[in-house]
Amino acid sequence: MSRPTKLFETYKLGPITLANRFVMAPLTRNRAVPGTFVPGALAADYYAQRASAGLLITEASQVSQQGQGYQDTPGIYSKDQVAGWRKVTDQVHARGGKIFIQLWHVGRISHVDLQANGAAPVAPSAIRAKGKTFVNGTFADVSEPRALELSEIPGIIDDFKRATKNALEAGFDGVEIHGANGYLLEQFAKDGANKRTDAYGGSIENRAKLMLEVSRAVVAEAGAERTGIRISPVTPANDISDSNPQALYDHIVDGLSALKLVYLHVVEGATGGPRDIAPFDYASLRKRFAGAYVANNGYDFDLATKVLDAKAADLIAFGKPFISNPDLVERLKQGAALNDWDKNTFYGGGAKGYTDYPALAAAK
Ligand code: 8OZ
């Protein structure tokens, strides 16, 4: 079956050509080889199975041990991790796919048991988030964070820079900065979590500073044409809030556009929840940003087609549908039924609910 849609058209993203407008959204799966934070052979199979998406974005990957907030998430700060990711990028490229890695620092959404010597997680301010993380095989309240010293901020920027260098060495086509979902960069940006009185707190300009400085550092390493960023202006995820998200994100996106990032990936509404949780003018971001606009959150074939036709977005990121449908692109092309996803196998475990969702031919 063929329904008119731009979803299957190619797209030139900086120096690379994407086969279609489908992006596999970053999805945390907690299946790194236990105790190593290295993606294993199963991860390579998982991403390779999904290589028909125009662009794959990996699960969030911590730029340092300090940047980790959940059990068994992969890192991109050690030689072994680079070697593990190299197997992923090789298999994806062998299938003709393109893949960016998402660079992550969780900030206050962490637990002392994941930090070196049981230290407190770091944050813009010493305010504990209401929420849980997954650690030691169970859900636990996140730990009380400590406020980063001004003198520590260059080190955080360096961690992103080193992670970017590692990502290129691992064969990634580019990197996505995780600026969303209540993690460190968003904690600095939003006034619900940032009560600093130094150059990184107070005004919108000051709060946006870390996200823009990290972006500048990553661009210096990877080139702007291989650097994207993900933001979530109104998400309440991980207990984050801001008193004026429109003004904040208009400013941030002006800065990102000046840095010439290749794409802006926007979680519209509440991450994994209602798209209309709060009023927000996404078209304003689209207008301000010179690169590609990647729209995410709750998209299906019809909404994706409508938004692409209206030129309100260039690419559409699908999350959960890609967990349960390795061949999502082909299924939507044929108008075939989709596999349902099993929430019980999202986080942690092995092949079950990871690499065993059937593609069409196998499903028949
Ligand atoms: C689900 C579970 C743990 C982490 C995000 C990286 O929300 C995540 C995440 C999602 O961006």
Short mmCIF file of N, CA, C and O in Angstrom, two decimals, residues 128-190:
data_model
loop_
_atom_site.label_atom_id
_atom_site.label_comp_id
_atom_site.label_asym_id
_atom_site.label_seq_id
_atom_site.Cartn_x
_atom_site.Cartn_y
_atom_site.Cartn_z
N ARG A 128 17.30 18.32 45.93
CA ARG A 128 17.01 16.95 45.54
C ARG A 128 15.75 16.90 44.70
O ARG A 128 14.75 17.54 45.03
N ALA A 129 15.81 16.15 43.61
CA ALA A 129 14.62 15.97 42.76
C ALA A 129 13.69 14.97 43.42
O ALA A 129 14.14 14.04 44.09
N LYS A 130 12.38 15.19 43.22
CA LYS A 130 11.43 14.16 43.65
C LYS A 130 11.38 13.15 42.53
O LYS A 130 10.93 13.46 41.42
N GLY A 131 11.87 11.97 42.81
CA GLY A 131 11.84 10.96 41.75
C GLY A 131 12.75 9.81 42.07
O GLY A 131 13.49 9.83 43.06
N LYS A 132 12.66 8.82 41.21
CA LYS A 132 13.40 7.59 41.47
C LYS A 132 14.36 7.30 40.32
O LYS A 132 14.18 7.77 39.20
N THR A 133 15.37 6.53 40.65
CA THR A 133 16.24 5.98 39.64
C THR A 133 16.28 4.48 39.82
O THR A 133 15.76 3.96 40.81
N PHE A 134 16.88 3.78 38.86
CA PHE A 134 16.98 2.32 38.93
C PHE A 134 18.43 1.98 39.25
O PHE A 134 19.33 2.32 38.48
N VAL A 135 18.65 1.34 40.37
CA VAL A 135 20.02 1.04 40.81
C VAL A 135 19.98 -0.18 41.73
O VAL A 135 19.00 -0.38 42.45
N ASN A 136 21.03 -1.00 41.68
CA ASN A 136 21.09 -2.22 42.50
C ASN A 136 19.86 -3.11 42.28
O ASN A 136 19.36 -3.73 43.21
N GLY A 137 19.38 -3.12 41.05
CA GLY A 137 18.27 -4.01 40.71
C GLY A 137 16.91 -3.57 41.20
O GLY A 137 15.94 -4.33 41.15
N THR A 138 16.80 -2.33 41.65
CA THR A 138 15.50 -1.88 42.16
C THR A 138 15.36 -0.36 41.99
O THR A 138 16.33 0.32 41.67
N PHE A 139 14.15 0.15 42.16
CA PHE A 139 13.94 1.59 42.09
C PHE A 139 14.24 2.21 43.44
O PHE A 139 13.84 1.69 44.48
N ALA A 140 14.99 3.31 43.44
CA ALA A 140 15.37 3.99 44.68
C ALA A 140 15.24 5.49 44.47
O ALA A 140 15.39 5.99 43.35
N ASP A 141 14.94 6.22 45.54
CA ASP A 141 14.91 7.68 45.46
C ASP A 141 16.26 8.19 44.99
O ASP A 141 17.30 7.66 45.40
N VAL A 142 16.26 9.23 44.16
CA VAL A 142 17.55 9.82 43.77
C VAL A 142 18.17 10.44 45.03
O VAL A 142 17.48 10.81 45.97
N SER A 143 19.52 10.55 45.00
CA SER A 143 20.24 11.05 46.18
C SER A 143 20.24 12.57 46.23
O SER A 143 20.04 13.25 45.22
N GLU A 144 20.51 13.08 47.41
CA GLU A 144 20.67 14.53 47.61
C GLU A 144 21.93 14.98 46.84
O GLU A 144 23.01 14.45 47.08
N PRO A 145 21.82 15.96 45.94
CA PRO A 145 23.01 16.38 45.20
C PRO A 145 23.76 17.49 45.93
O PRO A 145 23.24 18.08 46.88
N ARG A 146 24.98 17.75 45.46
CA ARG A 146 25.69 18.94 45.93
C ARG A 146 25.82 19.90 44.74
O ARG A 146 25.83 19.46 43.58
N ALA A 147 25.90 21.18 45.04
CA ALA A 147 26.02 22.18 43.98
C ALA A 147 27.44 22.16 43.42
O ALA A 147 28.41 22.11 44.18
N LEU A 148 27.56 22.18 42.12
CA LEU A 148 28.88 22.26 41.48
C LEU A 148 29.55 23.58 41.83
O LEU A 148 28.91 24.65 41.81
N GLU A 149 30.84 23.52 42.13
CA GLU A 149 31.63 24.74 42.30
C GLU A 149 31.82 25.37 40.91
O GLU A 149 31.90 24.65 39.91
N LEU A 150 31.93 26.66 40.89
CA LEU A 150 32.18 27.35 39.62
C LEU A 150 33.43 26.79 38.94
O LEU A 150 33.47 26.61 37.72
N SER A 151 34.43 26.46 39.75
CA SER A 151 35.71 25.96 39.22
C SER A 151 35.59 24.57 38.59
O SER A 151 36.50 24.12 37.90
N GLU A 152 34.48 23.86 38.84
CA GLU A 152 34.31 22.51 38.29
C GLU A 152 33.64 22.53 36.91
O GLU A 152 33.64 21.51 36.21
N ILE A 153 33.09 23.65 36.54
CA ILE A 153 32.31 23.68 35.29
C ILE A 153 33.16 23.42 34.04
O ILE A 153 32.75 22.65 33.17
N PRO A 154 34.37 23.97 33.97
CA PRO A 154 35.20 23.64 32.80
C PRO A 154 35.45 22.13 32.67
O PRO A 154 35.55 21.60 31.55
N GLY A 155 35.52 21.43 33.78
CA GLY A 155 35.72 19.98 33.75
C GLY A 155 34.53 19.25 33.14
O GLY A 155 34.70 18.24 32.44
N ILE A 156 33.34 19.73 33.41
CA ILE A 156 32.13 19.13 32.82
C ILE A 156 32.16 19.34 31.30
O ILE A 156 31.88 18.41 30.53
N ILE A 157 32.52 20.54 30.89
CA ILE A 157 32.59 20.83 29.45
C ILE A 157 33.65 19.92 28.79
O ILE A 157 33.42 19.37 27.72
N ASP A 158 34.78 19.75 29.48
CA ASP A 158 35.84 18.86 28.97
C ASP A 158 35.35 17.42 28.84
O ASP A 158 35.76 16.71 27.91
N ASP A 159 34.51 16.98 29.78
CA ASP A 159 33.99 15.61 29.69
C ASP A 159 33.18 15.42 28.40
O ASP A 159 33.27 14.39 27.74
N PHE A 160 32.36 16.41 28.06
CA PHE A 160 31.59 16.34 26.81
C PHE A 160 32.53 16.36 25.60
O PHE A 160 32.29 15.67 24.60
N LYS A 161 33.58 17.15 25.71
CA LYS A 161 34.53 17.28 24.60
C LYS A 161 35.26 15.94 24.38
O LYS A 161 35.38 15.47 23.24
N ARG A 162 35.71 15.33 25.47
CA ARG A 162 36.42 14.05 25.38
C ARG A 162 35.48 12.97 24.85
O ARG A 162 35.86 12.14 24.03
N ALA A 163 34.25 12.98 25.32
CA ALA A 163 33.26 12.00 24.86
C ALA A 163 33.02 12.14 23.36
O ALA A 163 32.85 11.15 22.64
N THR A 164 33.04 13.37 22.87
CA THR A 164 32.83 13.61 21.44
C THR A 164 33.99 13.03 20.63
O THR A 164 33.79 12.37 19.61
N LYS A 165 35.20 13.27 21.12
CA LYS A 165 36.39 12.72 20.48
C LYS A 165 36.30 11.19 20.44
O LYS A 165 36.56 10.56 19.42
N ASN A 166 35.90 10.60 21.57
CA ASN A 166 35.73 9.15 21.65
C ASN A 166 34.67 8.66 20.66
O ASN A 166 34.84 7.62 20.03
N ALA A 167 33.58 9.41 20.55
CA ALA A 167 32.48 9.02 19.67
C ALA A 167 32.96 8.96 18.22
O ALA A 167 32.60 8.05 17.47
N LEU A 168 33.77 9.93 17.84
CA LEU A 168 34.28 9.94 16.46
C LEU A 168 35.22 8.76 16.25
O LEU A 168 35.18 8.09 15.21
N GLU A 169 36.02 8.47 17.27
CA GLU A 169 36.94 7.33 17.20
C GLU A 169 36.15 6.01 17.11
O GLU A 169 36.61 5.05 16.47
N ALA A 170 34.98 5.98 17.72
CA ALA A 170 34.14 4.78 17.69
C ALA A 170 33.36 4.66 16.38
O ALA A 170 32.63 3.68 16.18
N GLY A 171 33.49 5.64 15.49
CA GLY A 171 32.88 5.54 14.17
C GLY A 171 31.48 6.12 14.04
O GLY A 171 30.80 5.90 13.03
N PHE A 172 31.06 6.91 15.02
CA PHE A 172 29.73 7.52 14.90
C PHE A 172 29.71 8.59 13.80
O PHE A 172 30.73 9.26 13.56
N ASP A 173 28.55 8.75 13.18
CA ASP A 173 28.38 9.78 12.15
C ASP A 173 28.22 11.16 12.76
O ASP A 173 28.34 12.16 12.06
N GLY A 174 27.94 11.19 14.06
CA GLY A 174 27.79 12.47 14.75
C GLY A 174 27.36 12.23 16.18
O GLY A 174 27.25 11.09 16.62
N VAL A 175 27.12 13.32 16.89
CA VAL A 175 26.71 13.22 18.29
C VAL A 175 25.48 14.09 18.53
O VAL A 175 25.29 15.12 17.88
N GLU A 176 24.66 13.63 19.48
CA GLU A 176 23.53 14.42 19.95
C GLU A 176 23.78 14.76 21.42
O GLU A 176 23.99 13.87 22.24
N ILE A 177 23.74 16.03 21.74
CA ILE A 177 23.88 16.47 23.13
C ILE A 177 22.53 16.28 23.82
O ILE A 177 21.50 16.73 23.31
N HIS A 178 22.55 15.61 24.97
CA HIS A 178 21.30 15.43 25.72
C HIS A 178 21.04 16.68 26.56
O HIS A 178 21.59 16.84 27.65
N GLY A 179 20.21 17.54 26.03
CA GLY A 179 19.88 18.78 26.74
C GLY A 179 18.47 18.72 27.30
O GLY A 179 17.87 19.77 27.57
N ALA A 180 17.92 17.52 27.46
CA ALA A 180 16.49 17.37 27.76
C ALA A 180 16.22 16.60 29.05
O ALA A 180 17.13 16.24 29.79
N ASN A 181 14.93 16.39 29.29
CA ASN A 181 14.41 15.44 30.28
C ASN A 181 14.92 15.56 31.71
O ASN A 181 15.04 14.57 32.44
N GLY A 182 15.21 16.78 32.11
CA GLY A 182 15.54 17.02 33.52
C GLY A 182 16.94 16.62 33.93
O GLY A 182 17.21 16.49 35.13
N TYR A 183 17.84 16.42 32.97
CA TYR A 183 19.23 16.08 33.30
C TYR A 183 20.08 17.36 33.39
O TYR A 183 19.56 18.47 33.31
N LEU A 184 21.40 17.18 33.55
CA LEU A 184 22.25 18.31 33.98
C LEU A 184 22.06 19.61 33.17
O LEU A 184 21.91 20.68 33.78
N LEU A 185 22.09 19.51 31.84
CA LEU A 185 22.05 20.76 31.06
C LEU A 185 20.70 21.46 31.22
O LEU A 185 20.63 22.69 31.26
N GLU A 186 19.64 20.65 31.33
CA GLU A 186 18.31 21.25 31.55
C GLU A 186 18.17 21.73 32.99
O GLU A 186 17.47 22.72 33.26
N GLN A 187 18.83 21.06 33.92
CA GLN A 187 18.80 21.52 35.33
C GLN A 187 19.42 22.92 35.44
O GLN A 187 18.93 23.76 36.20
N PHE A 188 20.50 23.15 34.68
CA PHE A 188 21.08 24.50 34.69
C PHE A 188 20.15 25.50 34.02
O PHE A 188 20.03 26.64 34.46
N ALA A 189 19.50 25.07 32.93
CA ALA A 189 18.69 26.01 32.15
C ALA A 189 17.42 26.46 32.88
O ALA A 189 16.99 27.61 32.75
N LYS A 190 16.82 25.56 33.65
CA LYS A 190 15.49 25.85 34.20
C LYS A 190 15.54 26.32 35.65
O LYS A 190 16.24 25.73 36.48
#
